[in-house]
PDB file of C-alpha atoms in Angstrom:
ATOM      1  CA  MET A  29     -39.749 -20.570  94.938  1.00 44.00           C
ATOM      2  CA  THR A  30     -36.326 -21.239  96.416  1.00 48.00           C
ATOM      3  CA  GLU A  31     -33.540 -20.008  94.155  1.00 49.00           C
ATOM      4  CA  ARG A  32     -31.431 -22.913  93.041  1.00 52.00           C
ATOM      5  CA  LYS A  33     -28.147 -22.680  91.240  1.00 58.00           C
ATOM      6  CA  ILE A  34     -28.121 -24.536  87.960  1.00 66.00           C
ATOM      7  CA  ASN A  35     -24.832 -25.328  86.322  1.00 77.00           C
ATOM      8  CA  LEU A  36     -25.398 -25.256  82.544  1.00 79.00           C
ATOM      9  CA  PRO A  37     -22.497 -27.576  81.614  1.00 81.00           C
ATOM     10  CA  ALA A  38     -23.695 -30.100  84.201  1.00 82.00           C
ATOM     11  CA  LEU A  39     -27.240 -29.846  82.857  1.00 82.00           C
ATOM     12  CA  ALA A  40     -25.901 -30.374  79.326  1.00 84.00           C
ATOM     13  CA  ALA A  41     -23.932 -33.432  80.445  1.00 85.00           C
ATOM     14  CA  GLU A  42     -26.959 -34.922  82.208  1.00 83.00           C
ATOM     15  CA  GLY A  43     -29.201 -34.309  79.198  1.00 84.00           C
ATOM     16  CA  SER A  44     -26.759 -35.809  76.711  1.00 84.00           C
ATOM     17  CA  LYS A  45     -26.294 -38.883  78.909  1.00 83.00           C
ATOM     18  CA  LYS A  46     -30.045 -39.474  78.775  1.00 79.00           C
ATOM     19  CA  VAL A  47     -30.112 -38.912  74.996  1.00 81.00           C
ATOM     20  CA  LYS A  48     -27.287 -41.397  74.467  1.00 83.00           C
ATOM     21  CA  TYR A  49     -29.212 -44.027  76.394  1.00 80.00           C
ATOM     22  CA  ALA A  50     -32.405 -43.229  74.493  1.00 78.00           C
ATOM     23  CA  PHE A  51     -30.765 -43.569  71.094  1.00 79.00           C
ATOM     24  CA  TYR A  52     -29.138 -46.834  72.064  1.00 79.00           C
ATOM     25  CA  GLN A  53     -32.485 -48.261  73.122  1.00 77.00           C
ATOM     26  CA  MET A  54     -34.153 -47.171  69.888  1.00 75.00           C
ATOM     27  CA  SER A  55     -31.421 -48.062  67.398  1.00 75.00           C
ATOM     28  CA  LYS A  56     -29.675 -50.926  69.280  1.00 76.00           C
ATOM     29  CA  MET A  57     -26.414 -49.280  68.271  1.00 79.00           C
ATOM     30  CA  ASN A  58     -23.709 -47.610  70.264  1.00 81.00           C
ATOM     31  CA  VAL A  59     -24.301 -43.912  69.981  1.00 83.00           C
ATOM     32  CA  ASP A  60     -22.068 -41.082  70.995  1.00 87.00           C
ATOM     33  CA  VAL A  61     -23.859 -37.887  71.974  1.00 85.00           C
ATOM     34  CA  SER A  62     -21.913 -34.755  72.714  1.00 88.00           C
ATOM     35  CA  VAL A  63     -23.057 -31.260  73.521  1.00 89.00           C
ATOM     36  CA  VAL A  64     -20.801 -29.163  71.317  1.00 90.00           C
ATOM     37  CA  GLU A  65     -22.074 -25.922  72.747  1.00 90.00           C
ATOM     38  CA  SER A  66     -24.560 -24.832  75.398  1.00 88.00           C
ATOM     39  CA  LYS A  67     -25.450 -21.265  76.172  1.00 86.00           C
ATOM     40  CA  GLU A  68     -28.161 -18.850  77.122  1.00 84.00           C
ATOM     41  CA  ILE A  69     -29.625 -16.738  74.337  1.00 83.00           C
ATOM     42  CA  GLU A  70     -31.586 -13.515  74.728  1.00 80.00           C
ATOM     43  CA  ILE A  71     -35.101 -13.691  73.327  1.00 79.00           C
ATOM     44  CA  ASN A  72     -34.483 -10.949  70.750  1.00 79.00           C
ATOM     45  CA  GLU A  73     -31.491 -12.847  69.418  1.00 82.00           C
ATOM     46  CA  PHE A  74     -33.694 -15.878  69.086  1.00 78.00           C
ATOM     47  CA  ASP A  75     -35.829 -14.199  66.411  1.00 78.00           C
ATOM     48  CA  SER A  76     -32.945 -14.125  63.947  1.00 84.00           C
ATOM     49  CA  ILE A  77     -31.944 -17.684  64.874  1.00 85.00           C
ATOM     50  CA  ILE A  78     -35.345 -19.006  63.857  1.00 83.00           C
ATOM     51  CA  ASN A  79     -35.365 -16.894  60.710  1.00 82.00           C
ATOM     52  CA  ASN A  80     -32.042 -18.443  59.772  1.00 83.00           C
ATOM     53  CA  PHE A  81     -33.186 -22.045  60.051  1.00 83.00           C
ATOM     54  CA  ILE A  82     -32.274 -23.581  56.701  1.00 78.00           C
ATOM     55  CA  GLU A  83     -35.382 -23.962  54.559  1.00 80.00           C
ATOM     56  CA  GLY A  84     -36.531 -27.540  54.468  1.00 81.00           C
ATOM     57  CA  SER A  85     -35.106 -28.291  57.902  1.00 86.00           C
ATOM     58  CA  ILE A  86     -37.047 -30.581  60.157  1.00 86.00           C
ATOM     59  CA  VAL A  87     -38.372 -28.687  63.152  1.00 89.00           C
ATOM     60  CA  VAL A  88     -40.155 -30.262  66.082  1.00 88.00           C
ATOM     61  CA  ALA A  89     -41.802 -28.029  68.641  1.00 88.00           C
ATOM     62  CA  SER A  90     -43.602 -28.660  71.904  1.00 87.00           C
ATOM     63  CA  ASN A  91     -45.159 -26.352  74.446  1.00 84.00           C
ATOM     64  CA  ILE A  92     -44.468 -26.723  78.117  1.00 82.00           C
ATOM     65  CA  VAL A  93     -47.858 -27.650  79.528  1.00 76.00           C
ATOM     66  CA  SER A  94     -46.992 -27.886  83.186  1.00 75.00           C
ATOM     67  CA  GLY A  95     -44.658 -26.067  85.490  1.00 71.00           C
ATOM     68  CA  VAL A  96     -43.706 -22.900  83.637  1.00 75.00           C
ATOM     69  CA  ASP A  97     -44.447 -20.972  80.448  1.00 80.00           C
ATOM     70  CA  GLY A  98     -42.170 -22.125  77.711  1.00 86.00           C
ATOM     71  CA  MET A  99     -41.544 -24.187  74.670  1.00 88.00           C
ATOM     72  CA  SER A 100     -39.026 -26.550  73.206  1.00 88.00           C
ATOM     73  CA  ILE A 101     -37.809 -26.339  69.608  1.00 90.00           C
ATOM     74  CA  LEU A 102     -35.577 -28.879  67.919  1.00 89.00           C
ATOM     75  CA  CYS A 103     -34.068 -28.373  64.514  1.00 90.00           C
ATOM     76  CA  LEU A 104     -32.034 -30.568  62.232  1.00 88.00           C
ATOM     77  CA  GLN A 105     -31.403 -30.506  58.514  1.00 88.00           C
ATOM     78  CA  ARG A 106     -33.617 -32.670  56.331  1.00 88.00           C
ATOM     79  CA  GLY A 107     -30.760 -34.835  55.058  1.00 89.00           C
ATOM     80  CA  ALA A 108     -29.715 -35.587  58.623  1.00 88.00           C
ATOM     81  CA  ALA A 109     -33.312 -36.463  59.527  1.00 87.00           C
ATOM     82  CA  LEU A 110     -33.534 -38.943  56.640  1.00 89.00           C
ATOM     83  CA  GLN A 111     -30.305 -40.587  57.747  1.00 88.00           C
ATOM     84  CA  LEU A 112     -31.609 -40.820  61.292  1.00 84.00           C
ATOM     85  CA  VAL A 113     -34.744 -42.552  60.022  1.00 86.00           C
ATOM     86  CA  ASP A 114     -32.579 -45.085  58.178  1.00 87.00           C
ATOM     87  CA  VAL A 115     -30.688 -45.819  61.395  1.00 83.00           C
ATOM     88  CA  LEU A 116     -33.886 -46.195  63.413  1.00 81.00           C
ATOM     89  CA  ASN A 117     -35.398 -48.458  60.768  1.00 82.00           C
ATOM     90  CA  GLN A 118     -32.101 -50.386  60.645  1.00 81.00           C
ATOM     91  CA  VAL A 119     -31.749 -50.032  56.879  1.00 85.00           C
ATOM     92  CA  LYS A 120     -28.874 -48.847  54.708  1.00 87.00           C
ATOM     93  CA  ILE A 121     -28.115 -45.137  54.992  1.00 85.00           C
ATOM     94  CA  GLY A 122     -29.593 -43.384  51.972  1.00 88.00           C
ATOM     95  CA  THR A 123     -32.633 -45.676  51.733  1.00 90.00           C
ATOM     96  CA  THR A 124     -35.239 -43.199  52.899  1.00 88.00           C
ATOM     97  CA  GLY A 125     -36.006 -40.451  50.410  1.00 88.00           C
ATOM     98  CA  VAL A 126     -39.577 -39.551  51.143  1.00 84.00           C
ATOM     99  CA  LEU A 127     -40.848 -39.543  54.702  1.00 84.00           C
ATOM    100  CA  LYS A 128     -43.830 -41.836  55.224  1.00 88.00           C
ATOM    101  CA  GLU A 129     -46.155 -41.340  58.191  1.00 89.00           C
ATOM    102  CA  ILE A 130     -44.280 -43.838  60.337  1.00 88.00           C
ATOM    103  CA  ASP A 131     -40.968 -42.154  59.443  1.00 89.00           C
ATOM    104  CA  ARG A 132     -42.381 -38.795  60.547  1.00 88.00           C
ATOM    105  CA  SER A 133     -43.542 -40.508  63.720  1.00 88.00           C
ATOM    106  CA  ALA A 134     -40.026 -41.893  64.229  1.00 85.00           C
ATOM    107  CA  ILE A 135     -38.448 -38.451  63.889  1.00 85.00           C
ATOM    108  CA  LYS A 136     -41.030 -36.805  66.145  1.00 85.00           C
ATOM    109  CA  GLU A 137     -40.650 -39.455  68.802  1.00 82.00           C
ATOM    110  CA  THR A 138     -36.857 -39.450  68.636  1.00 79.00           C
ATOM    111  CA  LEU A 139     -36.666 -35.700  68.937  1.00 78.00           C
ATOM    112  CA  ASN A 140     -39.404 -35.809  71.603  1.00 81.00           C
ATOM    113  CA  ILE A 141     -37.220 -38.102  73.657  1.00 80.00           C
ATOM    114  CA  LEU A 142     -34.243 -35.846  73.006  1.00 81.00           C
ATOM    115  CA  GLY A 143     -36.189 -32.763  74.165  1.00 83.00           C
ATOM    116  CA  ASN A 144     -37.571 -34.607  77.182  1.00 83.00           C
ATOM    117  CA  SER A 145     -34.086 -35.789  78.134  1.00 84.00           C
ATOM    118  CA  PHE A 146     -32.970 -32.203  78.534  1.00 86.00           C
ATOM    119  CA  ILE A 147     -36.239 -31.106  80.122  1.00 83.00           C
ATOM    120  CA  ASN A 148     -35.918 -33.934  82.645  1.00 82.00           C
ATOM    121  CA  ALA A 149     -32.346 -32.879  83.359  1.00 83.00           C
ATOM    122  CA  TYR A 150     -33.506 -29.280  83.841  1.00 81.00           C
ATOM    123  CA  SER A 151     -36.396 -30.415  86.068  1.00 80.00           C
ATOM    124  CA  LYS A 152     -33.974 -32.345  88.224  1.00 79.00           C
ATOM    125  CA  PHE A 153     -31.672 -29.347  88.629  1.00 78.00           C
ATOM    126  CA  ALA A 154     -34.520 -26.863  89.142  1.00 76.00           C
ATOM    127  CA  ASP A 155     -36.596 -29.259  91.283  1.00 76.00           C
ATOM    128  CA  GLN A 156     -39.619 -28.353  89.187  1.00 75.00           C
ATOM    129  CA  LYS A 157     -42.176 -30.528  87.422  1.00 75.00           C
ATOM    130  CA  ILE A 158     -42.150 -29.717  83.700  1.00 78.00           C
ATOM    131  CA  ILE A 159     -44.058 -31.567  80.993  1.00 78.00           C
ATOM    132  CA  LEU A 160     -43.928 -31.070  77.238  1.00 80.00           C
ATOM    133  CA  SER A 161     -46.994 -31.295  74.982  1.00 82.00           C
ATOM    134  CA  PRO A 162     -47.102 -33.926  72.214  1.00 81.00           C
ATOM    135  CA  PRO A 163     -44.461 -32.873  69.670  1.00 84.00           C
ATOM    136  CA  GLN A 164     -45.445 -31.559  66.275  1.00 87.00           C
ATOM    137  CA  LEU A 165     -43.432 -31.342  63.070  1.00 88.00           C
ATOM    138  CA  TYR A 166     -43.372 -27.900  61.459  1.00 88.00           C
ATOM    139  CA  THR A 167     -41.961 -26.123  58.459  1.00 83.00           C
ATOM    140  CA  THR A 168     -39.427 -23.399  59.220  1.00 82.00           C
ATOM    141  CA  SER A 169     -41.895 -20.638  58.286  1.00 82.00           C
ATOM    142  CA  ARG A 170     -44.621 -22.101  60.489  1.00 86.00           C
ATOM    143  CA  VAL A 171     -42.323 -22.353  63.510  1.00 85.00           C
ATOM    144  CA  SER A 172     -41.434 -18.662  63.100  1.00 84.00           C
ATOM    145  CA  GLU A 173     -45.137 -17.863  63.361  1.00 86.00           C
ATOM    146  CA  ILE A 174     -45.569 -20.108  66.387  1.00 85.00           C
ATOM    147  CA  PHE A 175     -42.641 -18.510  68.141  1.00 84.00           C
ATOM    148  CA  ARG A 176     -43.991 -14.997  67.425  1.00 83.00           C
ATOM    149  CA  ASN A 177     -47.350 -16.014  68.955  1.00 83.00           C
ATOM    150  CA  PHE A 178     -45.564 -17.401  71.973  1.00 81.00           C
ATOM    151  CA  LYS A 179     -43.516 -14.232  72.376  1.00 79.00           C
ATOM    152  CA  ASN A 180     -46.669 -12.099  72.153  1.00 79.00           C
ATOM    153  CA  LYS A 181     -48.264 -14.174  74.888  1.00 76.00           C
ATOM    154  CA  ILE A 182     -45.415 -13.437  77.274  1.00 72.00           C
ATOM    155  CA  SER A 183     -44.673  -9.944  76.042  1.00 59.00           C
ATOM    156  CA  LYS A 184     -44.994  -8.446  79.506  1.00 56.00           C
ATOM    157  CA  GLN A 185     -42.244 -10.662  80.817  1.00 62.00           C
ATOM    158  CA  SER A 186     -38.751 -10.957  79.468  1.00 68.00           C
ATOM    159  CA  ALA A 187     -37.744 -14.404  78.426  1.00 73.00           C
ATOM    160  CA  SER A 188     -34.599 -16.121  77.360  1.00 74.00           C
ATOM    161  CA  SER A 189     -33.580 -19.354  75.785  1.00 81.00           C
ATOM    162  CA  LEU A 190     -31.144 -22.132  76.435  1.00 86.00           C
ATOM    163  CA  MET A 191     -29.468 -23.591  73.373  1.00 88.00           C
ATOM    164  CA  PHE A 192     -27.814 -26.989  73.183  1.00 89.00           C
ATOM    165  CA  SER A 193     -25.936 -27.854  70.026  1.00 90.00           C
ATOM    166  CA  LEU A 194     -25.740 -31.623  69.788  1.00 89.00           C
ATOM    167  CA  LYS A 195     -23.627 -33.968  67.744  1.00 90.00           C
ATOM    168  CA  ILE A 196     -24.982 -37.506  67.512  1.00 86.00           C
ATOM    169  CA  SER A 197     -22.602 -40.097  66.107  1.00 88.00           C
ATOM    170  CA  ILE A 198     -23.880 -43.532  65.067  1.00 82.00           C
ATOM    171  CA  ILE A 199     -21.771 -46.013  63.017  1.00 79.00           C
ATOM    172  CA  GLY A 200     -19.802 -43.284  61.323  1.00 75.00           C
ATOM    173  CA  LEU A 201     -22.856 -41.130  60.713  1.00 84.00           C
ATOM    174  CA  GLU A 202     -22.797 -37.701  62.329  1.00 89.00           C
ATOM    175  CA  VAL A 203     -26.026 -35.838  62.854  1.00 87.00           C
ATOM    176  CA  GLU A 204     -26.158 -32.330  64.221  1.00 90.00           C
ATOM    177  CA  ALA A 205     -29.221 -30.991  65.952  1.00 89.00           C
ATOM    178  CA  LYS A 206     -29.972 -27.863  67.906  1.00 90.00           C
ATOM    179  CA  LEU A 207     -32.301 -27.854  70.865  1.00 90.00           C
ATOM    180  CA  TYR A 208     -33.761 -24.639  72.219  1.00 90.00           C
ATOM    181  CA  LEU A 209     -35.566 -24.476  75.545  1.00 87.00           C
ATOM    182  CA  ILE A 210     -37.362 -21.177  75.992  1.00 86.00           C
ATOM    183  CA  PHE A 211     -38.447 -20.062  79.444  1.00 81.00           C
ATOM    184  CA  ARG A 212     -39.413 -16.929  81.304  1.00 70.00           C
ATOM    185  CA  GLU A 213     -36.444 -14.954  82.507  1.00 59.00           C
ATOM    186  CA  ALA A 214     -37.082 -15.772  86.164  1.00 59.00           C
ATOM    187  CA  ILE A 215     -36.198 -19.365  85.386  1.00 63.00           C
ATOM    188  CA  THR A 216     -33.023 -18.874  83.400  1.00 57.00           C
ATOM    189  CA  ALA A 217     -31.828 -16.196  85.858  1.00 56.00           C
ATOM    190  CA  GLN A 218     -30.870 -19.101  88.068  1.00 61.00           C
ATOM    191  CA  LEU A 219     -28.272 -20.105  85.523  1.00 57.00           C
ATOM    192  CA  LYS A 220     -26.581 -16.737  85.578  1.00 52.00           C
ATOM    193  CA  GLU A 221     -25.914 -17.104  89.272  1.00 50.00           C
ATOM    194  CA  ALA A 222     -24.049 -20.318  88.653  1.00 47.00           C
ATOM    195  CA  ALA A 223     -21.957 -19.003  85.749  1.00 45.00           C
TER     196      ALA A 223
ATOM    197  CA  MET B   3     -54.185 -74.551  74.955  1.00 54.00           C
ATOM    198  CA  GLU B   4     -53.197 -71.426  76.856  1.00 61.00           C
ATOM    199  CA  LYS B   5     -55.043 -68.356  75.622  1.00 71.00           C
ATOM    200  CA  LYS B   6     -52.684 -65.590  74.496  1.00 88.00           C
ATOM    201  CA  PRO B   7     -53.410 -62.266  76.117  1.00 95.00           C
ATOM    202  CA  THR B   8     -54.663 -59.352  74.057  1.00 97.00           C
ATOM    203  CA  ILE B   9     -52.660 -56.196  74.676  1.00 97.00           C
ATOM    204  CA  LEU B  10     -53.992 -52.748  73.832  1.00 98.00           C
ATOM    205  CA  ILE B  11     -51.243 -50.224  73.031  1.00 97.00           C
ATOM    206  CA  ALA B  12     -52.365 -46.600  73.317  1.00 96.00           C
ATOM    207  CA  ASP B  13     -49.755 -44.122  72.048  1.00 93.00           C
ATOM    208  CA  ASP B  14     -50.081 -41.267  69.549  1.00 90.00           C
ATOM    209  CA  SER B  15     -46.719 -42.275  68.046  1.00 89.00           C
ATOM    210  CA  SER B  16     -47.067 -45.071  65.480  1.00 90.00           C
ATOM    211  CA  PHE B  17     -43.296 -45.526  65.708  1.00 88.00           C
ATOM    212  CA  MET B  18     -43.392 -46.196  69.459  1.00 89.00           C
ATOM    213  CA  ARG B  19     -46.331 -48.595  69.014  1.00 93.00           C
ATOM    214  CA  LYS B  20     -44.201 -50.429  66.439  1.00 90.00           C
ATOM    215  CA  ILE B  21     -41.231 -50.596  68.831  1.00 88.00           C
ATOM    216  CA  LEU B  22     -43.387 -51.900  71.665  1.00 92.00           C
ATOM    217  CA  MET B  23     -45.039 -54.543  69.481  1.00 93.00           C
ATOM    218  CA  GLY B  24     -41.604 -55.625  68.279  1.00 91.00           C
ATOM    219  CA  ILE B  25     -40.444 -56.159  71.865  1.00 91.00           C
ATOM    220  CA  LEU B  26     -43.606 -58.080  72.733  1.00 94.00           C
ATOM    221  CA  GLU B  27     -43.606 -60.215  69.578  1.00 94.00           C
ATOM    222  CA  GLU B  28     -40.036 -61.316  70.256  1.00 92.00           C
ATOM    223  CA  SER B  29     -41.275 -62.580  73.586  1.00 93.00           C
ATOM    224  CA  GLY B  30     -44.194 -64.529  72.151  1.00 94.00           C
ATOM    225  CA  TYR B  31     -47.085 -62.102  72.464  1.00 95.00           C
ATOM    226  CA  SER B  32     -49.097 -61.866  69.259  1.00 94.00           C
ATOM    227  CA  LYS B  33     -52.500 -60.284  69.867  1.00 96.00           C
ATOM    228  CA  PHE B  34     -52.471 -56.507  69.751  1.00 97.00           C
ATOM    229  CA  ILE B  35     -54.890 -53.627  69.451  1.00 97.00           C
ATOM    230  CA  GLU B  36     -53.553 -50.154  68.664  1.00 97.00           C
ATOM    231  CA  CYS B  37     -54.930 -46.682  69.168  1.00 96.00           C
ATOM    232  CA  GLY B  38     -53.615 -43.139  69.221  1.00 93.00           C
ATOM    233  CA  THR B  39     -55.726 -41.194  71.734  1.00 94.00           C
ATOM    234  CA  GLY B  40     -57.089 -41.524  75.258  1.00 95.00           C
ATOM    235  CA  SER B  41     -60.703 -41.540  74.072  1.00 96.00           C
ATOM    236  CA  GLU B  42     -60.003 -44.266  71.484  1.00 96.00           C
ATOM    237  CA  CYS B  43     -58.371 -46.275  74.253  1.00 97.00           C
ATOM    238  CA  ILE B  44     -61.515 -46.087  76.379  1.00 97.00           C
ATOM    239  CA  GLU B  45     -63.667 -47.156  73.411  1.00 96.00           C
ATOM    240  CA  LYS B  46     -61.358 -50.090  72.629  1.00 97.00           C
ATOM    241  CA  CYS B  47     -61.398 -51.206  76.253  1.00 97.00           C
ATOM    242  CA  LYS B  48     -65.195 -51.354  76.119  1.00 95.00           C
ATOM    243  CA  SER B  49     -65.477 -53.009  72.709  1.00 96.00           C
ATOM    244  CA  GLU B  50     -62.415 -55.281  72.535  1.00 96.00           C
ATOM    245  CA  HIS B  51     -61.929 -56.271  76.207  1.00 96.00           C
ATOM    246  CA  PRO B  52     -58.125 -56.427  76.194  1.00 97.00           C
ATOM    247  CA  ASP B  53     -56.265 -58.255  78.960  1.00 97.00           C
ATOM    248  CA  LEU B  54     -53.818 -55.393  79.465  1.00 97.00           C
ATOM    249  CA  VAL B  55     -53.441 -51.762  78.392  1.00 98.00           C
ATOM    250  CA  LEU B  56     -50.102 -50.043  77.770  1.00 97.00           C
ATOM    251  CA  LEU B  57     -51.085 -46.373  78.000  1.00 95.00           C
ATOM    252  CA  ASP B  58     -49.012 -43.340  77.060  1.00 91.00           C
ATOM    253  CA  ILE B  59     -49.486 -40.266  79.268  1.00 88.00           C
ATOM    254  CA  ILE B  60     -49.074 -37.364  76.859  1.00 83.00           C
ATOM    255  CA  MET B  61     -51.473 -37.718  73.935  1.00 86.00           C
ATOM    256  CA  PRO B  62     -53.514 -35.202  71.962  1.00 83.00           C
ATOM    257  CA  GLY B  63     -56.997 -34.579  73.335  1.00 87.00           C
ATOM    258  CA  MET B  64     -57.605 -36.756  76.375  1.00 90.00           C
ATOM    259  CA  ASP B  65     -54.306 -37.613  78.028  1.00 87.00           C
ATOM    260  CA  GLY B  66     -53.382 -40.943  79.543  1.00 91.00           C
ATOM    261  CA  LEU B  67     -54.046 -39.984  83.160  1.00 91.00           C
ATOM    262  CA  GLU B  68     -57.590 -38.874  82.254  1.00 94.00           C
ATOM    263  CA  ALA B  69     -58.129 -42.085  80.299  1.00 96.00           C
ATOM    264  CA  LEU B  70     -56.797 -44.093  83.236  1.00 96.00           C
ATOM    265  CA  LYS B  71     -59.388 -42.497  85.537  1.00 95.00           C
ATOM    266  CA  LYS B  72     -62.181 -43.518  83.139  1.00 96.00           C
ATOM    267  CA  ILE B  73     -60.868 -47.055  82.594  1.00 95.00           C
ATOM    268  CA  GLY B  74     -60.808 -47.600  86.355  1.00 92.00           C
ATOM    269  CA  ASN B  75     -60.482 -51.253  87.334  1.00 91.00           C
ATOM    270  CA  ALA B  76     -62.021 -52.601  84.119  1.00 92.00           C
ATOM    271  CA  VAL B  77     -58.629 -53.720  82.811  1.00 96.00           C
ATOM    272  CA  PRO B  78     -55.086 -53.555  84.219  1.00 97.00           C
ATOM    273  CA  VAL B  79     -53.076 -50.600  82.922  1.00 97.00           C
ATOM    274  CA  LEU B  80     -49.348 -49.982  82.664  1.00 96.00           C
ATOM    275  CA  MET B  81     -48.435 -46.355  81.987  1.00 93.00           C
ATOM    276  CA  VAL B  82     -45.789 -45.809  79.293  1.00 88.00           C
ATOM    277  CA  SER B  83     -44.286 -42.372  78.956  1.00 80.00           C
ATOM    278  CA  ALA B  84     -41.219 -40.336  78.121  1.00 73.00           C
ATOM    279  CA  ILE B  85     -41.760 -38.441  81.357  1.00 61.00           C
ATOM    280  CA  GLY B  86     -39.263 -39.615  83.916  1.00 60.00           C
ATOM    281  CA  GLN B  87     -40.525 -37.683  86.873  1.00 61.00           C
ATOM    282  CA  GLU B  88     -41.293 -39.507  90.062  1.00 64.00           C
ATOM    283  CA  LYS B  89     -44.224 -37.227  90.903  1.00 67.00           C
ATOM    284  CA  TYR B  90     -46.158 -38.465  87.846  1.00 74.00           C
ATOM    285  CA  ILE B  91     -45.394 -42.061  88.683  1.00 80.00           C
ATOM    286  CA  GLU B  92     -47.120 -41.526  92.014  1.00 82.00           C
ATOM    287  CA  ASP B  93     -50.101 -39.806  90.325  1.00 86.00           C
ATOM    288  CA  ALA B  94     -50.543 -42.742  87.962  1.00 89.00           C
ATOM    289  CA  LYS B  95     -50.332 -45.319  90.739  1.00 90.00           C
ATOM    290  CA  LYS B  96     -52.876 -43.424  92.852  1.00 92.00           C
ATOM    291  CA  LEU B  97     -55.231 -43.543  89.871  1.00 93.00           C
ATOM    292  CA  GLY B  98     -54.885 -47.308  89.687  1.00 94.00           C
ATOM    293  CA  ALA B  99     -52.010 -47.957  87.271  1.00 95.00           C
ATOM    294  CA  LYS B 100     -50.390 -51.309  87.986  1.00 95.00           C
ATOM    295  CA  GLY B 101     -46.956 -50.096  86.934  1.00 93.00           C
ATOM    296  CA  TYR B 102     -45.006 -47.481  85.037  1.00 89.00           C
ATOM    297  CA  ILE B 103     -42.530 -47.818  82.170  1.00 88.00           C
ATOM    298  CA  ILE B 104     -40.390 -44.918  81.004  1.00 82.00           C
ATOM    299  CA  LYS B 105     -39.494 -44.432  77.319  1.00 79.00           C
ATOM    300  CA  PRO B 106     -37.166 -45.341  75.814  1.00 77.00           C
ATOM    301  CA  PHE B 107     -37.781 -48.585  77.536  1.00 76.00           C
ATOM    302  CA  GLN B 108     -35.600 -51.540  78.237  1.00 83.00           C
ATOM    303  CA  PRO B 109     -37.216 -54.706  76.885  1.00 89.00           C
ATOM    304  CA  ASN B 110     -36.488 -56.683  80.062  1.00 91.00           C
ATOM    305  CA  ILE B 111     -38.254 -54.039  82.161  1.00 90.00           C
ATOM    306  CA  VAL B 112     -41.257 -53.883  79.804  1.00 93.00           C
ATOM    307  CA  LEU B 113     -41.606 -57.658  79.779  1.00 94.00           C
ATOM    308  CA  GLY B 114     -41.078 -57.904  83.521  1.00 95.00           C
ATOM    309  CA  GLU B 115     -43.827 -55.398  84.257  1.00 95.00           C
ATOM    310  CA  ILE B 116     -46.210 -57.117  81.843  1.00 95.00           C
ATOM    311  CA  ARG B 117     -45.570 -60.540  83.366  1.00 94.00           C
ATOM    312  CA  LYS B 118     -46.218 -59.146  86.854  1.00 94.00           C
ATOM    313  CA  VAL B 119     -49.628 -57.891  85.762  1.00 94.00           C
ATOM    314  CA  LEU B 120     -50.673 -60.841  83.629  1.00 91.00           C
ATOM    315  CA  LYS B 121     -49.648 -63.628  86.009  1.00 81.00           C
TER     316      LYS B 121
END
């Protein structure tokens, strides 16, 4: 595979542009999406990150099913997720208290589009076809287990993670979400060259 | 009286099915069938004889491309997916898809593609 230089800030900008468009289409509202922070994280550091997810947070995870070994994990706090559902359902903020099946579907799909926006941006920069599996909602403890299984599967190879900390602003509401893309080291090594 | 077309929407996300139906209802379409997997889509095509299928690519179990192969020319299919990669657009078209819509979709593009197929 030809080594290509990938500029992380440019990738973050491309991904957030796609997310902004996606949220506008789904909510019919002007949305501001900013990447507050983007960085590469070593896989061992990632263990403590997952363990520190606030209990009750909404976590959506997908495996990469084509292109490379990897996974995508999105995390946002439950209160923020409920507010997002209100926006998507175009009801007053604070309406949704208990997530119904369609609300869970709304969150999954929204975060799926968010994850795919960044995966598509990465694919474009890396010139590599990457597809995510259908997203699943998990508890924080379950996602720790899933990540451990994933790490065991690739134990012979080092891996690292890209983290994008996002701030999504809609009609005065600010939602923070963190997106983690986890790849084999050979992939993210391309980013180091461009740093 | 002009017969309204029946549109089968195959997507594992009930939220996205709701969004699509909303777009179509605003434009006058009113007959819908929903399903959440590729295999259900094939069954519905055989039993309900829709006029058009809007088919998601990534679904649990049988994915949309596999379902598209099995549907063949029985009913026109538009692929609907969050994947925005040109290589998959070509794969879908080679398998017989009449068009491709990327999520999140613009209503005018969705309606335009549907009108092209149903004319």
